[in-house]
PDB file of N, CA, C and O in Angstrom:
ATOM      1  N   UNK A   1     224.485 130.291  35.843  1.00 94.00           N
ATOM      2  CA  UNK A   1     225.347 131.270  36.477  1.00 94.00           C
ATOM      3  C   UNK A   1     225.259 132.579  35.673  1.00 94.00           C
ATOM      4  O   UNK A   1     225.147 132.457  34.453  1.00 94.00           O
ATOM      5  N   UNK A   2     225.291 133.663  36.134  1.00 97.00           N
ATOM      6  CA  UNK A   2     224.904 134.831  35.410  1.00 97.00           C
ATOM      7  C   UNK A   2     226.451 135.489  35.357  1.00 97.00           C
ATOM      8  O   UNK A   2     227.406 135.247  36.096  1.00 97.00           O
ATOM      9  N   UNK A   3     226.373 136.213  34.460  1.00 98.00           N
ATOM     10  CA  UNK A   3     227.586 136.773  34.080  1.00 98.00           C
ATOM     11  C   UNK A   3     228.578 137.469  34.735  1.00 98.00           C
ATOM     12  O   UNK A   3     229.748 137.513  34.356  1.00 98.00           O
ATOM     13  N   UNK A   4     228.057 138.106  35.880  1.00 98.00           N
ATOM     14  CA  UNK A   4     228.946 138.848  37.036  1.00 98.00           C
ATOM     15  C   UNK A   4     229.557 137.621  37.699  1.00 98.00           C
ATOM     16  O   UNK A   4     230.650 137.816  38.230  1.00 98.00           O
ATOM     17  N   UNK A   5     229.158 136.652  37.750  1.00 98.00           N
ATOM     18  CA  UNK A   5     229.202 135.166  38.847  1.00 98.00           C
ATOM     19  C   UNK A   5     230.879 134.496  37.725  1.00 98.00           C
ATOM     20  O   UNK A   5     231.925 133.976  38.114  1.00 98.00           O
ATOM     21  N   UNK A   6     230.370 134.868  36.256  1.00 98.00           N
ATOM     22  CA  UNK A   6     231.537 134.182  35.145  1.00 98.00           C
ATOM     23  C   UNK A   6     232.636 134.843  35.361  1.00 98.00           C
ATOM     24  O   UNK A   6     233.777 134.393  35.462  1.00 98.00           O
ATOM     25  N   UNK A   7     232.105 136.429  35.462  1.00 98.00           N
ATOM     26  CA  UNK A   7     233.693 137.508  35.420  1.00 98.00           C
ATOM     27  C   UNK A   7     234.626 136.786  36.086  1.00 98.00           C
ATOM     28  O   UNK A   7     235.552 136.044  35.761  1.00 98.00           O
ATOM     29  N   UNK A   8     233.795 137.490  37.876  1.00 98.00           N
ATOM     30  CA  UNK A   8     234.971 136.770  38.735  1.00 98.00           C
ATOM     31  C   UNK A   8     235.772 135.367  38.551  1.00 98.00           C
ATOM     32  O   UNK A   8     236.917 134.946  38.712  1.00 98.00           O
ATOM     33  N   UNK A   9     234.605 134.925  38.156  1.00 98.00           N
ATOM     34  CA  UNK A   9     235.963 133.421  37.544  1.00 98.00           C
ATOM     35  C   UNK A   9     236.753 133.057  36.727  1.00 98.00           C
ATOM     36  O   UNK A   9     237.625 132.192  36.806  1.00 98.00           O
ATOM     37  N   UNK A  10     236.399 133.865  35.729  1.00 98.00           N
ATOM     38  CA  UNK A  10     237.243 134.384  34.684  1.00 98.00           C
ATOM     39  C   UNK A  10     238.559 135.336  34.985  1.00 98.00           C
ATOM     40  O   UNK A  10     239.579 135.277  34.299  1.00 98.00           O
ATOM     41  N   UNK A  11     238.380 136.248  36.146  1.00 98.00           N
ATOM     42  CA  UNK A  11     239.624 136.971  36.603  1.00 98.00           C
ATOM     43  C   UNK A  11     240.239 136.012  37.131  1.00 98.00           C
ATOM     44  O   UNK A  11     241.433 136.050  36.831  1.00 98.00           O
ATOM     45  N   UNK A  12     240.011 135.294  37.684  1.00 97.00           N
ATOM     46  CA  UNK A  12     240.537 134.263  38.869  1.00 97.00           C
ATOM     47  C   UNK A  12     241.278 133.228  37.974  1.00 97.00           C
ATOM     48  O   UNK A  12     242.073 132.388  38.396  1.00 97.00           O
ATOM     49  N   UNK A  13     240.858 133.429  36.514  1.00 96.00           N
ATOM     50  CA  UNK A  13     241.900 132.066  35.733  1.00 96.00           C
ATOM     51  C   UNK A  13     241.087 131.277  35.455  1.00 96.00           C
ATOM     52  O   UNK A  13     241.707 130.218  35.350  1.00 96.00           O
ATOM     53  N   UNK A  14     239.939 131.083  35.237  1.00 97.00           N
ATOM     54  CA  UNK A  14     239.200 130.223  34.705  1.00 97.00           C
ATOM     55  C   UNK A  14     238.745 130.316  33.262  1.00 97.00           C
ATOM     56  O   UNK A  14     237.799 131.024  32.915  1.00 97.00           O
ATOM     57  N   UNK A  15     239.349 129.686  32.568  1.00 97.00           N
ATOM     58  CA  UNK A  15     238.982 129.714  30.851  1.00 97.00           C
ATOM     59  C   UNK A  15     238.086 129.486  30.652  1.00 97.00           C
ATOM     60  O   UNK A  15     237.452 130.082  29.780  1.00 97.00           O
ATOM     61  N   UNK A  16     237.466 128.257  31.547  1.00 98.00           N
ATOM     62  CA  UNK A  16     236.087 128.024  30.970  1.00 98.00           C
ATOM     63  C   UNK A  16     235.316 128.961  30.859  1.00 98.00           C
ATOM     64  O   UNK A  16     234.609 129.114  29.863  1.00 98.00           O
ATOM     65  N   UNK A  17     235.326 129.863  32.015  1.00 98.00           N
ATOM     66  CA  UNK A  17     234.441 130.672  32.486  1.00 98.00           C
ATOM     67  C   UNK A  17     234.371 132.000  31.569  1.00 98.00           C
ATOM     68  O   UNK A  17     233.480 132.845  31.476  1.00 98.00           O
ATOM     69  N   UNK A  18     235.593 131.892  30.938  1.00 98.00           N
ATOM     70  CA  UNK A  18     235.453 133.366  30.235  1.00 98.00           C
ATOM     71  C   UNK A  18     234.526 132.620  28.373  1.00 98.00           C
ATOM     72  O   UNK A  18     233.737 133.142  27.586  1.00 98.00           O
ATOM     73  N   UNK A  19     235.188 131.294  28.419  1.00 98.00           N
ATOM     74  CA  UNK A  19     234.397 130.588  27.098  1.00 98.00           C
ATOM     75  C   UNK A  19     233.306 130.835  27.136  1.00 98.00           C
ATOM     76  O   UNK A  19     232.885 131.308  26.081  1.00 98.00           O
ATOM     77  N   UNK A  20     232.194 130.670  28.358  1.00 98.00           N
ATOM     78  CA  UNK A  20     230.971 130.899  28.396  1.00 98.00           C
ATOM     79  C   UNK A  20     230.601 131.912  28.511  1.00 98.00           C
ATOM     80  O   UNK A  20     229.406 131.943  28.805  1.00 98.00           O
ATOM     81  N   UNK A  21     231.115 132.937  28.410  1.00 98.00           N
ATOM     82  CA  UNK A  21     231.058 134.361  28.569  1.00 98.00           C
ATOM     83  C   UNK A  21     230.790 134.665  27.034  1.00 98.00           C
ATOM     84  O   UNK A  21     229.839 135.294  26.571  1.00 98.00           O
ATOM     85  N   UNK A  22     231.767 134.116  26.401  1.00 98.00           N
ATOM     86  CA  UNK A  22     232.139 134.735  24.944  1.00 98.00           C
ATOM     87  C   UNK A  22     230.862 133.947  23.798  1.00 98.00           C
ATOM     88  O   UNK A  22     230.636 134.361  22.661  1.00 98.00           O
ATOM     89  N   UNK A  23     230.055 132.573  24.556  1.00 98.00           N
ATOM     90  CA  UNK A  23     229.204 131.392  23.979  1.00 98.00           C
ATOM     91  C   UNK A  23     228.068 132.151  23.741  1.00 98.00           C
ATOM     92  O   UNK A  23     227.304 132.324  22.792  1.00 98.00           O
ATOM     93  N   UNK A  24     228.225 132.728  25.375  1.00 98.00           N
ATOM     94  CA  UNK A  24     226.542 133.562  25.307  1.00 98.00           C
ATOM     95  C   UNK A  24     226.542 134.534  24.571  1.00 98.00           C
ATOM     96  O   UNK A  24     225.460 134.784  24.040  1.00 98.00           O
ATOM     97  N   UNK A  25     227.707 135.434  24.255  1.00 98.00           N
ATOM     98  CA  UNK A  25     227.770 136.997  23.808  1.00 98.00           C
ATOM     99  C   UNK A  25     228.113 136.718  22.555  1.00 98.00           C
ATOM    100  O   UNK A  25     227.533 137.405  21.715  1.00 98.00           O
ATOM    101  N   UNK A  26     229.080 135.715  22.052  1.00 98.00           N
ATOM    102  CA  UNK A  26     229.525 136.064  20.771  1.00 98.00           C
ATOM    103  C   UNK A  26     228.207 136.357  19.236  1.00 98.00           C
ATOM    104  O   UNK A  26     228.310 137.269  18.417  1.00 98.00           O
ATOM    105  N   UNK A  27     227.353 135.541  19.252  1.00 98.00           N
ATOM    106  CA  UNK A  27     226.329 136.107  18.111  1.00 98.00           C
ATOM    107  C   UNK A  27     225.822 137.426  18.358  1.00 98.00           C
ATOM    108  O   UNK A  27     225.405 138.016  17.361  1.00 98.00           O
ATOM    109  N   UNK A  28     225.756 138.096  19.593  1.00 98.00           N
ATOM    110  CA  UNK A  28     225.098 139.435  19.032  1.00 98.00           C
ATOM    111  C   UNK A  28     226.269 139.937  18.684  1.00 98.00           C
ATOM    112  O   UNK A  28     225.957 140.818  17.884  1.00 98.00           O
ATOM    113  N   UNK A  29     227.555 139.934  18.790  1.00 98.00           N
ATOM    114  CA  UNK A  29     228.953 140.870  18.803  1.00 98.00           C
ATOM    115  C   UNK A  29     229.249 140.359  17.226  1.00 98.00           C
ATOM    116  O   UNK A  29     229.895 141.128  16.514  1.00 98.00           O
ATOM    117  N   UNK A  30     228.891 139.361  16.790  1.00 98.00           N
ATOM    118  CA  UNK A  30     228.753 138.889  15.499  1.00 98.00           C
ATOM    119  C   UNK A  30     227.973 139.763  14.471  1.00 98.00           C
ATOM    120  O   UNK A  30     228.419 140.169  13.398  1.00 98.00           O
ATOM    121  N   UNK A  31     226.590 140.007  15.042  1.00 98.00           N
ATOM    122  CA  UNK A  31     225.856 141.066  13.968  1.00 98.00           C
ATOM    123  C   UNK A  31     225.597 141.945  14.086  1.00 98.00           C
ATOM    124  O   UNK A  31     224.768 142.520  13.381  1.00 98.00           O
ATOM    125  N   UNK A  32     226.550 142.715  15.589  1.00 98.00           N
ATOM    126  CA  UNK A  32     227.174 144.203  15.639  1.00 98.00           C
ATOM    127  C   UNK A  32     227.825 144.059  14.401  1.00 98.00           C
ATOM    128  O   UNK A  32     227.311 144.224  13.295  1.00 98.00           O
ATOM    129  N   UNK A  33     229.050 143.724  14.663  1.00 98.00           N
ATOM    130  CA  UNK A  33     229.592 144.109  13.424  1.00 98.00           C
ATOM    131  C   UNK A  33     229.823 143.492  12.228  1.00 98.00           C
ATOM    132  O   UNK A  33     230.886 143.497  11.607  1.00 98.00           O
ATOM    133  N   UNK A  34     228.590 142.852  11.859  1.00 98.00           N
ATOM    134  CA  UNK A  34     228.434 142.630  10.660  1.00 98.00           C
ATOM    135  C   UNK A  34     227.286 143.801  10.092  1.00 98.00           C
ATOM    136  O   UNK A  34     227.043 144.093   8.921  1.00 98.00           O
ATOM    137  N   UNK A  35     226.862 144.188  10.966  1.00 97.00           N
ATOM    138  CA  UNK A  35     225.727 145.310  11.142  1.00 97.00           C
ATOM    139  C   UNK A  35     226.964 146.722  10.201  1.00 97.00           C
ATOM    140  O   UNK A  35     226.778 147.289   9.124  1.00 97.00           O
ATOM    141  N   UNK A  36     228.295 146.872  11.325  1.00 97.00           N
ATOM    142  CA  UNK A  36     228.650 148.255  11.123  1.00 97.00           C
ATOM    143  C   UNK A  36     229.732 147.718   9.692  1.00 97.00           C
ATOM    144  O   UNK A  36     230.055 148.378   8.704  1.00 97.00           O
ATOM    145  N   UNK A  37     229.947 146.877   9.909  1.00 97.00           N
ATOM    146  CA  UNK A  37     231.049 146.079   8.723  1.00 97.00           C
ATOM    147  C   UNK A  37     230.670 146.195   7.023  1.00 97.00           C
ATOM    148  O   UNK A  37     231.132 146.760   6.032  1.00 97.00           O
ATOM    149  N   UNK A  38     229.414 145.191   7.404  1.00 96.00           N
ATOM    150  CA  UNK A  38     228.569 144.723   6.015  1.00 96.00           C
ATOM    151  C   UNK A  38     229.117 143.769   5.068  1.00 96.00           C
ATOM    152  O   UNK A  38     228.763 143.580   3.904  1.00 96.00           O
ATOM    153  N   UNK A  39     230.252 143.058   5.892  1.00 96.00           N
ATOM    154  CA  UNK A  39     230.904 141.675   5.347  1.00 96.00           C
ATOM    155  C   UNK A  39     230.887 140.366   6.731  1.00 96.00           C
ATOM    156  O   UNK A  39     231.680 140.536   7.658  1.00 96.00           O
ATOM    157  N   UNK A  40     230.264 139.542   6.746  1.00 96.00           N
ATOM    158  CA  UNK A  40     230.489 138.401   7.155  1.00 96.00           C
ATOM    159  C   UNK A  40     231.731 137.891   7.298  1.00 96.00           C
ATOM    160  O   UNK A  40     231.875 136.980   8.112  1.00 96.00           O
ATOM    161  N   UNK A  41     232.742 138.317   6.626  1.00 96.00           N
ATOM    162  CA  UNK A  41     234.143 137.804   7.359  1.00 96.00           C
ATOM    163  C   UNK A  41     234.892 138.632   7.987  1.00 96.00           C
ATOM    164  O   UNK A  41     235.785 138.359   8.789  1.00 96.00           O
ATOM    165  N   UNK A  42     234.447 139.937   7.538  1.00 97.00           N
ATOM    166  CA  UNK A  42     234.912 140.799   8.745  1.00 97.00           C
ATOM    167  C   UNK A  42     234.353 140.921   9.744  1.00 97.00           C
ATOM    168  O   UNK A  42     235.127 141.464  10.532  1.00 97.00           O
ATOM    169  N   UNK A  43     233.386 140.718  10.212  1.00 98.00           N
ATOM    170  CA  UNK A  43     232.589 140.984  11.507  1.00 98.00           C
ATOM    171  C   UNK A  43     233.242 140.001  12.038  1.00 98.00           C
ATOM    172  O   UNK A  43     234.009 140.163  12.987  1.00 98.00           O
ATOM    173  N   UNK A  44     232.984 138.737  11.419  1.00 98.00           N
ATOM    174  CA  UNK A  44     233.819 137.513  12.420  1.00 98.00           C
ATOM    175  C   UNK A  44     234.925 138.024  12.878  1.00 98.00           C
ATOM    176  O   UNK A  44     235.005 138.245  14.086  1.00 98.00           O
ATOM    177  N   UNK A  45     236.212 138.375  11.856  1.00 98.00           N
ATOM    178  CA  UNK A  45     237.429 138.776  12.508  1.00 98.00           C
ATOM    179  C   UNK A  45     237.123 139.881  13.290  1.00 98.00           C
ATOM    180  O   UNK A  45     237.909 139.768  14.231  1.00 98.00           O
ATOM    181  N   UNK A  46     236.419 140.942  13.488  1.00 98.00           N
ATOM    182  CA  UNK A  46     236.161 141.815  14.079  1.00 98.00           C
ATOM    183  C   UNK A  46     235.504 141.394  15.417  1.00 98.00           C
ATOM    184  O   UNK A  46     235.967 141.687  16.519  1.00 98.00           O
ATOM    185  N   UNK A  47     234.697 140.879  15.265  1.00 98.00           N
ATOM    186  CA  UNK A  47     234.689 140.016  16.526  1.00 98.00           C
ATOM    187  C   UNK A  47     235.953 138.804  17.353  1.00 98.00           C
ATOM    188  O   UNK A  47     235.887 138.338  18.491  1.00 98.00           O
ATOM    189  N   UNK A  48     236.472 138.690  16.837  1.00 98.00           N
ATOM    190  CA  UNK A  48     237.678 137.682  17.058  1.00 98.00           C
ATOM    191  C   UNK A  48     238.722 138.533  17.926  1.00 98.00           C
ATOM    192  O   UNK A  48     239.311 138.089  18.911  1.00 98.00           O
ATOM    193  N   UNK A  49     238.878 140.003  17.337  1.00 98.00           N
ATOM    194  CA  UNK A  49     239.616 140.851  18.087  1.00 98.00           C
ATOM    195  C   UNK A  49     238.957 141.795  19.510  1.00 98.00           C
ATOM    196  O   UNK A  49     239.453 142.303  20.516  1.00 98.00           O
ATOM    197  N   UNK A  50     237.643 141.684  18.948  1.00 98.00           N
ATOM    198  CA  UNK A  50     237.174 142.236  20.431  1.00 98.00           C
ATOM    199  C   UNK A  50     236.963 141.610  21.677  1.00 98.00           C
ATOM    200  O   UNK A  50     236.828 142.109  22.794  1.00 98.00           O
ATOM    201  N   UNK A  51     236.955 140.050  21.181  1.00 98.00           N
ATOM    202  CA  UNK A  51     236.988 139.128  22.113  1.00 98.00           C
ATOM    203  C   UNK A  51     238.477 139.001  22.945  1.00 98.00           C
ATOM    204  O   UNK A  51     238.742 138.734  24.117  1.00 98.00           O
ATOM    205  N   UNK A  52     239.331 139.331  21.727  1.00 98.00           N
ATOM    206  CA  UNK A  52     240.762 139.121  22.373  1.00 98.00           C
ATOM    207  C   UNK A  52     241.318 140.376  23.323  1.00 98.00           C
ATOM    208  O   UNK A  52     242.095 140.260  24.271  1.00 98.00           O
ATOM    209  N   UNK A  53     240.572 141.902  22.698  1.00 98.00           N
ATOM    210  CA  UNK A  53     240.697 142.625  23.797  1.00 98.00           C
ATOM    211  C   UNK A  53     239.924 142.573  25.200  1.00 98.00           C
ATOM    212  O   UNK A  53     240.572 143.172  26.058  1.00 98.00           O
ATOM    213  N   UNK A  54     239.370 142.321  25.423  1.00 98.00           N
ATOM    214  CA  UNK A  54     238.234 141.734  26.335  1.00 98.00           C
ATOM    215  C   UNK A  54     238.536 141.231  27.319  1.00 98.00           C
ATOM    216  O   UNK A  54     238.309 141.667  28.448  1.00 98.00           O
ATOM    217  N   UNK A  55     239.491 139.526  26.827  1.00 97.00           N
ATOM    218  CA  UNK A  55     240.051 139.016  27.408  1.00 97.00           C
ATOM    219  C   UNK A  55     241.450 139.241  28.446  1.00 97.00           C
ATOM    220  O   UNK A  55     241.931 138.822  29.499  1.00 97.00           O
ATOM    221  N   UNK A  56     241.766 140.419  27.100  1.00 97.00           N
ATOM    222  CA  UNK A  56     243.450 140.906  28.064  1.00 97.00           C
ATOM    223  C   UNK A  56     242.952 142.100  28.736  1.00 97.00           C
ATOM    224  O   UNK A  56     243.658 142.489  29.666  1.00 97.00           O
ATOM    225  N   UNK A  57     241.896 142.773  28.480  1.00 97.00           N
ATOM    226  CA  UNK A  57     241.201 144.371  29.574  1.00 97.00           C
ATOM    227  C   UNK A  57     240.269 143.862  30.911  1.00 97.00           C
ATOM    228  O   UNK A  57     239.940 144.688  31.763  1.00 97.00           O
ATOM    229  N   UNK A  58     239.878 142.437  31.018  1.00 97.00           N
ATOM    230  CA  UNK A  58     238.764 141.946  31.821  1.00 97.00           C
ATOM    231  C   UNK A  58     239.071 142.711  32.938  1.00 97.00           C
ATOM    232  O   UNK A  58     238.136 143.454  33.236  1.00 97.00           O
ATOM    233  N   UNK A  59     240.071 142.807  33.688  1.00 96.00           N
ATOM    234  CA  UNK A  59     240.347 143.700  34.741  1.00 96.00           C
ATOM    235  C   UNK A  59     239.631 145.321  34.848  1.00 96.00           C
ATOM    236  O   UNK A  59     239.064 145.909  35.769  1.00 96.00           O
ATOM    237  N   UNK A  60     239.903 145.626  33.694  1.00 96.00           N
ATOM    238  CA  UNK A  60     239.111 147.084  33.611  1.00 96.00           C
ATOM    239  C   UNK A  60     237.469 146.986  33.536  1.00 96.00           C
ATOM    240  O   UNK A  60     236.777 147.998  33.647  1.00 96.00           O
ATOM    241  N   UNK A  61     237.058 146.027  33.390  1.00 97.00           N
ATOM    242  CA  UNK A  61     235.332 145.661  33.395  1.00 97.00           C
ATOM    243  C   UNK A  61     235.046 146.409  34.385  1.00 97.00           C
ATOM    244  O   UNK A  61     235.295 145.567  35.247  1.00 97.00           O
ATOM    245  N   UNK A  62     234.652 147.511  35.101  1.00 97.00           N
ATOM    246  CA  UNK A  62     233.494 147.929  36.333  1.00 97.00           C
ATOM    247  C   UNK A  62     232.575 147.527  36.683  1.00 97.00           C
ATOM    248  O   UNK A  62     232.208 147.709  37.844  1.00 97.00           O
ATOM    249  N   UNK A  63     231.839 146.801  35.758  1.00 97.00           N
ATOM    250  CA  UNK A  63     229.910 146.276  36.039  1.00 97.00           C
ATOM    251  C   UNK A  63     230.302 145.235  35.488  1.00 97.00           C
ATOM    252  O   UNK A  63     230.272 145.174  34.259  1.00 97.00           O
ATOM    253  N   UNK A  64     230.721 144.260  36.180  1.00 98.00           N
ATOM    254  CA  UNK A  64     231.026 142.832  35.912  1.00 98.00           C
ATOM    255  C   UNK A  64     229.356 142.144  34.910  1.00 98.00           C
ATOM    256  O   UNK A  64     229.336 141.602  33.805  1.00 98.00           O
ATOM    257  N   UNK A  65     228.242 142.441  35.787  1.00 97.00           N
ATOM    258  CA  UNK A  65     226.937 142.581  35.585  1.00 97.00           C
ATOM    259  C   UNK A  65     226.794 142.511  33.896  1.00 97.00           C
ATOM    260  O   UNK A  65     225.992 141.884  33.204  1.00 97.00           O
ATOM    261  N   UNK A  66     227.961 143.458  33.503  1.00 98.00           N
ATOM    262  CA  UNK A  66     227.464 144.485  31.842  1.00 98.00           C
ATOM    263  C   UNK A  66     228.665 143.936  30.782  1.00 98.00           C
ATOM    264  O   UNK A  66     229.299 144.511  29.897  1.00 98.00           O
ATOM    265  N   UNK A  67     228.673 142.586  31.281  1.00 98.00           N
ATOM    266  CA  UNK A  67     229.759 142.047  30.349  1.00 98.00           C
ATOM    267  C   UNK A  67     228.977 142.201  28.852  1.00 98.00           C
ATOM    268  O   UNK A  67     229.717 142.703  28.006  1.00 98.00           O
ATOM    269  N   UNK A  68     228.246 142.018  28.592  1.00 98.00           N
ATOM    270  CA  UNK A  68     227.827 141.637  26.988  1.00 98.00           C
ATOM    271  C   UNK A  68     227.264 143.549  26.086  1.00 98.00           C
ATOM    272  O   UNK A  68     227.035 143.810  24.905  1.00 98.00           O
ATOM    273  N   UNK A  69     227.243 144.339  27.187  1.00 98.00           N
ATOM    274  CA  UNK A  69     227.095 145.769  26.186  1.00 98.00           C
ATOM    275  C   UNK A  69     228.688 146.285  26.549  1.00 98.00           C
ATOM    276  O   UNK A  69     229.143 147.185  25.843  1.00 98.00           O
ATOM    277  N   UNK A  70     229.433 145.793  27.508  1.00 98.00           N
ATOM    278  CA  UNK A  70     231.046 146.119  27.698  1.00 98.00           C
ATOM    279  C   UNK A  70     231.652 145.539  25.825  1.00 98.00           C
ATOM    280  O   UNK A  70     232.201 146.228  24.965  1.00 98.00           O
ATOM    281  N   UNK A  71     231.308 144.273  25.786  1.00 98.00           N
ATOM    282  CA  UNK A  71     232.135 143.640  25.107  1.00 98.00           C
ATOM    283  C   UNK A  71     231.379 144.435  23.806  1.00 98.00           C
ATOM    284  O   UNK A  71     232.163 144.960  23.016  1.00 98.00           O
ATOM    285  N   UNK A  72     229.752 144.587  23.475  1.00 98.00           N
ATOM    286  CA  UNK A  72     229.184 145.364  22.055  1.00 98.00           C
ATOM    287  C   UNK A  72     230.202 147.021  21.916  1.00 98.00           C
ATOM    288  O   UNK A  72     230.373 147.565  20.825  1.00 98.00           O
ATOM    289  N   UNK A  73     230.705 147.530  23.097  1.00 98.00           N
ATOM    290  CA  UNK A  73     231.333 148.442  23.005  1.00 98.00           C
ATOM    291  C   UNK A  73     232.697 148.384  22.217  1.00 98.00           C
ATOM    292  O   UNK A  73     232.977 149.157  21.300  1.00 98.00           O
ATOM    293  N   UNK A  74     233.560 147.316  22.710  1.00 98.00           N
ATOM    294  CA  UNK A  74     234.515 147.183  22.098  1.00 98.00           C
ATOM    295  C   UNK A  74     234.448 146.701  20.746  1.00 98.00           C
ATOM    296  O   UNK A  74     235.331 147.069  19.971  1.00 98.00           O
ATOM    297  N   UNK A  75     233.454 145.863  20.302  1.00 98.00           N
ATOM    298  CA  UNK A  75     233.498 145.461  19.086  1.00 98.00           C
ATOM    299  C   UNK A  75     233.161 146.543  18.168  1.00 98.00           C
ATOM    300  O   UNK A  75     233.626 146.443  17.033  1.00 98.00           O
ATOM    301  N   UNK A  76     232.165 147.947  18.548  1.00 98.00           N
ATOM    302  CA  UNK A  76     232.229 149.124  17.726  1.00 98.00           C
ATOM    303  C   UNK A  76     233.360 149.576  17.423  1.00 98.00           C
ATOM    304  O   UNK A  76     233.812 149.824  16.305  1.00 98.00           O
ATOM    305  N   UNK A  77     234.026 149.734  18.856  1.00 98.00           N
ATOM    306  CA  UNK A  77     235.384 150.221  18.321  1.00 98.00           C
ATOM    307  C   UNK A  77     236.210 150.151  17.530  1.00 98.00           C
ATOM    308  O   UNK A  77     236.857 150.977  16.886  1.00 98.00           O
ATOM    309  N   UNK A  78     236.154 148.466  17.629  1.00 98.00           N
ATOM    310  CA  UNK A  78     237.346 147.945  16.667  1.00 98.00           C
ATOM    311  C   UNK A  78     236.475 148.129  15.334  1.00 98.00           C
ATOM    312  O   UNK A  78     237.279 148.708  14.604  1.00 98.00           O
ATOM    313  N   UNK A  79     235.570 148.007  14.767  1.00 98.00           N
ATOM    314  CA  UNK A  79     234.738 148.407  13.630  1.00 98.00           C
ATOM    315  C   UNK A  79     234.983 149.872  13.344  1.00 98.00           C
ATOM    316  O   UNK A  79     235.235 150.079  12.157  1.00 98.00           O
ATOM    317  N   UNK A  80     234.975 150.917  14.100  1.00 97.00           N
ATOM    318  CA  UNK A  80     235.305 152.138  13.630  1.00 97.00           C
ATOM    319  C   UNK A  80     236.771 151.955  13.371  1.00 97.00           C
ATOM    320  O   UNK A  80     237.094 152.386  12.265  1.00 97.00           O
ATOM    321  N   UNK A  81     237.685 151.474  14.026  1.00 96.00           N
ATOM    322  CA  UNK A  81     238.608 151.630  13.274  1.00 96.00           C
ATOM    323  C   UNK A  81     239.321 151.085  12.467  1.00 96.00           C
ATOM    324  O   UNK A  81     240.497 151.439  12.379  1.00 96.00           O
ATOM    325  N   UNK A  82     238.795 150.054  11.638  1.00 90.00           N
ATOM    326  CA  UNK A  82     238.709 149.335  10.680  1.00 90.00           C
ATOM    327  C   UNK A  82     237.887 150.111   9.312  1.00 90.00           C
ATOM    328  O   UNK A  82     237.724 149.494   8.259  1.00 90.00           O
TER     329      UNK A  82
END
């Protein structure tokens, strides 16, 4: 199932669906920001929070399609402001 196919099910209340969202994406969002970080336990937590914004903004997604450079976006963020 490709990722636009997960969104919608993920809006719709499906946990699983957003788990596999986060299965496929979480290692590159991992060495984003371990990339902008340069600590291994912060990137994790830094990733931990972009996942959690993600989860509560999914509604604002536009390109359901662009879940995994949506979600590298937010994890910069939260890295810049950290």
């Amino acid at each position: 199932m490709d990722d636009a196919a997960l969104v919608g099910l993920a809006r719709a209340g499906d946990e699983r669906a957003f788990a596999e969202l986060v299965r496929r994406h979480r290692p590159m969002l991992v060495a984003l920001c371990r990339r902008q970080l340069g600590d291994r336990g912060l990137a994790e937590d830094a990733a931990q929070e972009a996942v959690l914004q993600a989860m509560l903004g999914l509604e604002r997604l536009e390109r359901p399609e662009r879940f995994g450079a949506w979600l590298a976006g937010i994890g910069l963020n939260v890295c810049r402001r950290w």
